[in-house]
Tab-separated table of C-alpha atoms in Angstrom:
chain	number	residue	atom	x	y	z
A	1	THR	CA	-28.001	-25.799	12.616
A	2	VAL	CA	-27.779	-21.263	14.338
A	3	LEU	CA	-30.051	-19.292	12.667
A	4	ILE	CA	-28.911	-15.855	11.477
A	5	PRO	CA	-32.028	-13.467	10.772
A	6	ARG	CA	-32.232	-10.449	8.784
A	7	GLY	CA	-30.355	-7.940	9.568
A	8	ILE	CA	-26.733	-6.692	10.890
A	9	TYR	CA	-25.307	-8.093	12.919
A	10	GLY	CA	-21.223	-6.803	13.951
A	11	VAL	CA	-19.138	-9.855	15.560
A	12	TYR	CA	-15.658	-10.373	15.908
A	13	THR	CA	-14.758	-13.721	15.292
A	14	LEU	CA	-17.613	-16.541	15.468
A	15	ARG	CA	-15.718	-19.624	17.220
A	16	MET	CA	-17.648	-22.510	14.879
A	17	GLN	CA	-18.676	-25.591	16.958
A	18	SER	CA	-18.109	-30.094	15.110
A	19	ASP	CA	-22.410	-30.957	14.285
A	20	VAL	CA	-23.463	-26.775	13.602
A	21	THR	CA	-24.195	-25.732	10.459
A	22	LEU	CA	-24.843	-21.561	10.321
A	23	HIS	CA	-26.921	-20.838	7.950
A	24	LEU	CA	-27.611	-17.421	7.115
A	25	GLU	CA	-30.994	-16.281	6.723
A	26	LYS	CA	-32.496	-13.335	3.113
A	27	GLY	CA	-31.396	-10.239	3.951
A	28	ALA	CA	-29.350	-11.901	7.304
A	29	VAL	CA	-26.128	-10.059	7.291
A	30	LEU	CA	-21.638	-11.008	8.863
A	31	ARG	CA	-20.274	-7.161	9.793
A	32	ALA	CA	-17.138	-7.691	10.811
A	33	ALA	CA	-16.272	-5.170	13.528
A	34	ARG	CA	-13.943	-2.204	14.227
A	35	PRO	CA	-10.987	-3.971	16.123
A	36	GLY	CA	-11.613	-1.971	20.463
A	37	ALA	CA	-13.848	0.332	18.748
A	38	GLU	CA	-17.274	-1.536	19.099
A	39	GLY	CA	-15.876	-3.001	21.911
A	40	GLY	CA	-13.927	-6.203	21.938
A	41	ASN	CA	-11.306	-7.739	19.305
A	42	TYR	CA	-10.182	-10.918	17.642
A	43	ASP	CA	-9.498	-13.459	18.566
A	44	GLU	CA	-5.320	-13.358	19.230
A	45	PRO	CA	-3.489	-14.479	15.942
A	46	GLU	CA	-1.563	-17.936	17.009
A	47	VAL	CA	2.216	-18.262	17.593
A	48	ASN	CA	4.648	-18.319	13.924
A	49	LEU	CA	6.529	-21.030	14.614
A	50	PHE	CA	6.412	-20.887	10.110
A	51	ALA	CA	7.655	-17.588	10.559
A	52	GLY	CA	10.707	-16.516	8.264
A	53	ILE	CA	9.222	-20.464	6.281
A	54	GLN	CA	6.161	-19.874	4.372
A	55	ASP	CA	4.363	-17.096	3.928
A	56	HIS	CA	2.837	-16.609	7.271
A	57	GLY	CA	-1.061	-15.479	6.324
A	58	HIS	CA	-0.730	-19.097	6.126
A	59	SER	CA	0.138	-19.128	10.220
A	60	TYR	CA	-2.458	-17.060	11.132
A	61	LEU	CA	-5.989	-17.852	11.738
A	62	ALA	CA	-7.411	-18.344	14.508
A	63	ASN	CA	-7.972	-14.189	13.344
A	64	SER	CA	-10.445	-15.100	11.293
A	65	LEU	CA	-14.695	-13.974	11.466
A	66	ILE	CA	-14.957	-16.833	11.107
A	67	TYR	CA	-12.828	-19.739	12.746
A	68	GLY	CA	-12.165	-23.435	12.940
A	69	ARG	CA	-9.846	-25.949	13.890
A	70	GLU	CA	-10.286	-29.392	13.960
A	71	LEU	CA	-14.220	-29.709	13.354
A	72	HIS	CA	-16.520	-32.709	11.942
A	73	ARG	CA	-18.817	-31.561	10.004
A	74	ILE	CA	-19.795	-28.550	10.071
A	75	ALA	CA	-22.035	-25.311	7.336
A	76	ILE	CA	-22.120	-22.188	6.066
A	77	THR	CA	-25.247	-21.426	3.718
A	78	GLY	CA	-28.471	-19.551	3.417
A	79	SER	CA	-28.446	-16.593	1.552
A	80	GLY	CA	-27.108	-13.413	3.403
A	81	VAL	CA	-23.779	-12.119	3.593
A	82	LEU	CA	-20.554	-11.891	5.821
A	83	ASP	CA	-19.447	-8.582	4.979
A	84	GLY	CA	-15.345	-7.328	6.000
A	85	SER	CA	-15.997	-3.916	5.512
A	86	ASN	CA	-18.619	-0.393	6.077
A	87	TYR	CA	-20.127	-1.021	3.006
A	88	HIS	CA	-23.275	-2.633	4.637
A	89	THR	CA	-23.337	0.176	7.829
A	90	ARG	CA	-21.661	3.405	5.654
A	91	GLN	CA	-23.186	6.264	5.031
A	92	LYS	CA	-23.995	8.866	2.322
A	93	GLY	CA	-20.255	10.068	0.984
A	94	GLU	CA	-18.571	8.352	3.179
A	95	PRO	CA	-15.425	6.116	1.587
A	96	LEU	CA	-15.283	2.094	1.650
A	97	GLU	CA	-13.740	0.997	4.897
A	98	TYR	CA	-11.832	-2.168	5.563
A	99	ILE	CA	-12.337	-3.066	8.667
A	100	LEU	CA	-11.106	-7.335	8.418
A	101	ASN	CA	-8.011	-6.095	6.619
A	102	ARG	CA	-5.851	-7.233	4.094
A	103	TRP	CA	-2.364	-7.785	5.587
A	104	ASP	CA	-1.723	-10.277	8.601
A	105	PRO	CA	-0.339	-8.598	12.197
A	106	ALA	CA	3.238	-7.824	13.087
A	107	PHE	CA	5.574	-10.190	11.866
A	108	PRO	CA	7.167	-11.711	15.095
A	109	ALA	CA	11.214	-11.246	15.611
A	110	LYS	CA	11.211	-15.888	17.373
A	111	ARG	CA	9.183	-18.367	15.868
A	112	SER	CA	8.261	-19.048	19.616
A	113	GLU	CA	6.786	-15.957	19.970
A	114	LYS	CA	3.572	-14.473	19.932
A	115	GLY	CA	2.252	-13.766	16.408
A	116	HIS	CA	1.237	-10.411	17.102
A	117	ASP	CA	3.102	-7.157	18.830
A	118	GLY	CA	-0.162	-5.773	21.679
A	119	SER	CA	-2.274	-5.740	18.686
A	120	TRP	CA	-3.932	-6.953	16.922
A	121	PHE	CA	-7.045	-6.884	13.900
A	122	GLY	CA	-9.174	-9.697	11.736
A	123	ASN	CA	-7.674	-9.860	8.833
A	124	LYS	CA	-9.138	-13.343	6.302
A	125	GLY	CA	-12.965	-14.048	6.359
A	126	ILE	CA	-12.621	-17.874	7.248
A	127	ALA	CA	-10.596	-19.548	8.085
A	128	LEU	CA	-11.231	-23.944	8.817
A	129	ASP	CA	-7.838	-25.918	9.590
A	130	SER	CA	-7.928	-29.570	9.315
A	131	CYS	CA	-12.039	-30.389	9.595
A	132	GLU	CA	-13.592	-33.017	8.078
A	133	GLY	CA	-17.009	-32.968	6.795
A	134	ILE	CA	-17.439	-29.388	5.182
A	135	VAL	CA	-19.615	-27.647	3.186
A	136	LEU	CA	-20.336	-23.891	2.222
A	137	THR	CA	-22.750	-22.673	0.281
A	138	ASP	CA	-24.979	-20.198	-1.364
A	139	PHE	CA	-23.619	-17.280	0.371
A	140	THR	CA	-21.839	-13.468	-0.794
A	141	PHE	CA	-18.077	-12.366	0.403
A	142	LEU	CA	-17.450	-8.816	0.525
A	143	ILE	CA	-13.989	-7.381	2.009
A	144	GLY	CA	-12.439	-10.978	2.397
A	145	GLY	CA	-9.682	-8.745	4.556
A	146	HIS	CA	-6.138	-11.005	3.046
A	147	PHE	CA	-7.318	-14.715	2.704
A	148	ALA	CA	-12.357	-14.467	2.079
A	149	LEU	CA	-11.922	-18.291	2.575
A	150	ILE	CA	-8.653	-20.536	3.633
A	151	LEU	CA	-9.399	-23.919	3.765
A	152	SER	CA	-6.317	-25.848	5.467
A	153	GLY	CA	-5.836	-29.508	5.632
A	154	CYS	CA	-9.381	-30.516	5.090
A	155	LYS	CA	-11.684	-32.648	3.869
A	156	ASP	CA	-14.767	-34.241	2.486
A	157	ILE	CA	-15.895	-30.553	1.430
A	158	TRP	CA	-18.417	-29.135	-0.710
A	159	MET	CA	-18.291	-25.492	-1.751
A	160	ASP	CA	-21.596	-24.345	-4.299
A	161	ARG	CA	-23.298	-20.691	-5.643
A	162	LEU	CA	-20.473	-19.068	-3.859
A	163	LEU	CA	-19.703	-15.335	-4.424
A	164	VAL	CA	-16.950	-13.754	-3.818
A	165	ASP	CA	-16.048	-9.719	-4.234
A	166	THR	CA	-12.859	-8.915	-2.317
A	167	ALA	CA	-9.580	-7.336	-2.715
A	168	ARG	CA	-6.940	-9.790	-1.360
A	169	ASP	CA	-7.076	-13.561	-2.027
A	170	ALA	CA	-10.548	-15.199	-2.806
A	171	LEU	CA	-9.995	-19.087	-2.380
A	172	ASP	CA	-6.927	-20.947	-0.507
A	173	LEU	CA	-6.397	-23.901	-0.307
A	174	ASP	CA	-3.821	-25.898	0.785
A	175	GLY	CA	-3.212	-29.222	0.957
A	176	GLU	CA	-7.496	-30.631	0.859
A	177	HIS	CA	-8.519	-34.144	-0.306
A	178	ARG	CA	-11.811	-34.776	-2.150
A	179	LEU	CA	-13.095	-31.398	-2.895
A	180	ASP	CA	-16.102	-30.222	-4.898
A	181	ILE	CA	-16.459	-26.334	-6.354
A	182	VAL	CA	-19.594	-25.999	-7.802
A	183	LEU	CA	-20.024	-23.474	-10.189
A	184	MET	CA	-19.092	-20.763	-7.980
A	185	GLN	CA	-18.851	-17.454	-9.067
A	186	LEU	CA	-15.182	-15.609	-7.400
A	187	VAL	CA	-14.539	-12.197	-7.661
A	188	LYS	CA	-11.617	-10.167	-7.139
A	189	LEU	CA	-12.038	-6.049	-7.731
A	190	MET	CA	-9.523	-3.288	-6.781
A	191	ARG	CA	-10.759	-1.141	-4.919
A	192	ASP	CA	-8.438	1.372	-3.083
A	193	GLY	CA	-9.463	1.911	0.139
């Protein structure tokens, strides 16, 4: 178990590992860091083998706030907050800024090319691909980018007591098996940035 105590933490891509629980204590905020401006960047987007065939929002997952691929027995729990904006750090009168971008990186000309044009950004909240044994409970997600939560090809999923407040997709499920969603609140608020 990785315990995140009360406080505000600016982070780039957190790569989940098998058999790990990420637990956000009450008052803990994992805040999306600004690409470049805070000393780093999100993981590089994948090569988009499906360019022109599918919405490439489903192709770029690695450049998310929290990312996992082909993992087993993972969990994100606790009453803390994942924040894709500057909500928790902005000064009085400062506008809300979407740090997790609501769009995808540049569209490649060829399917064998990188999924960006040399620069990229974080654009999804939690992206899990081909994972098994997932528990997501109790946390709040504020401004989740293009997709706050995307689970692709995952199985044995339990989601309970989540609050998602975002400007685009709150939850995208693609090819899931054995999924239980209990008391999940999805709130989609359209805001002008």
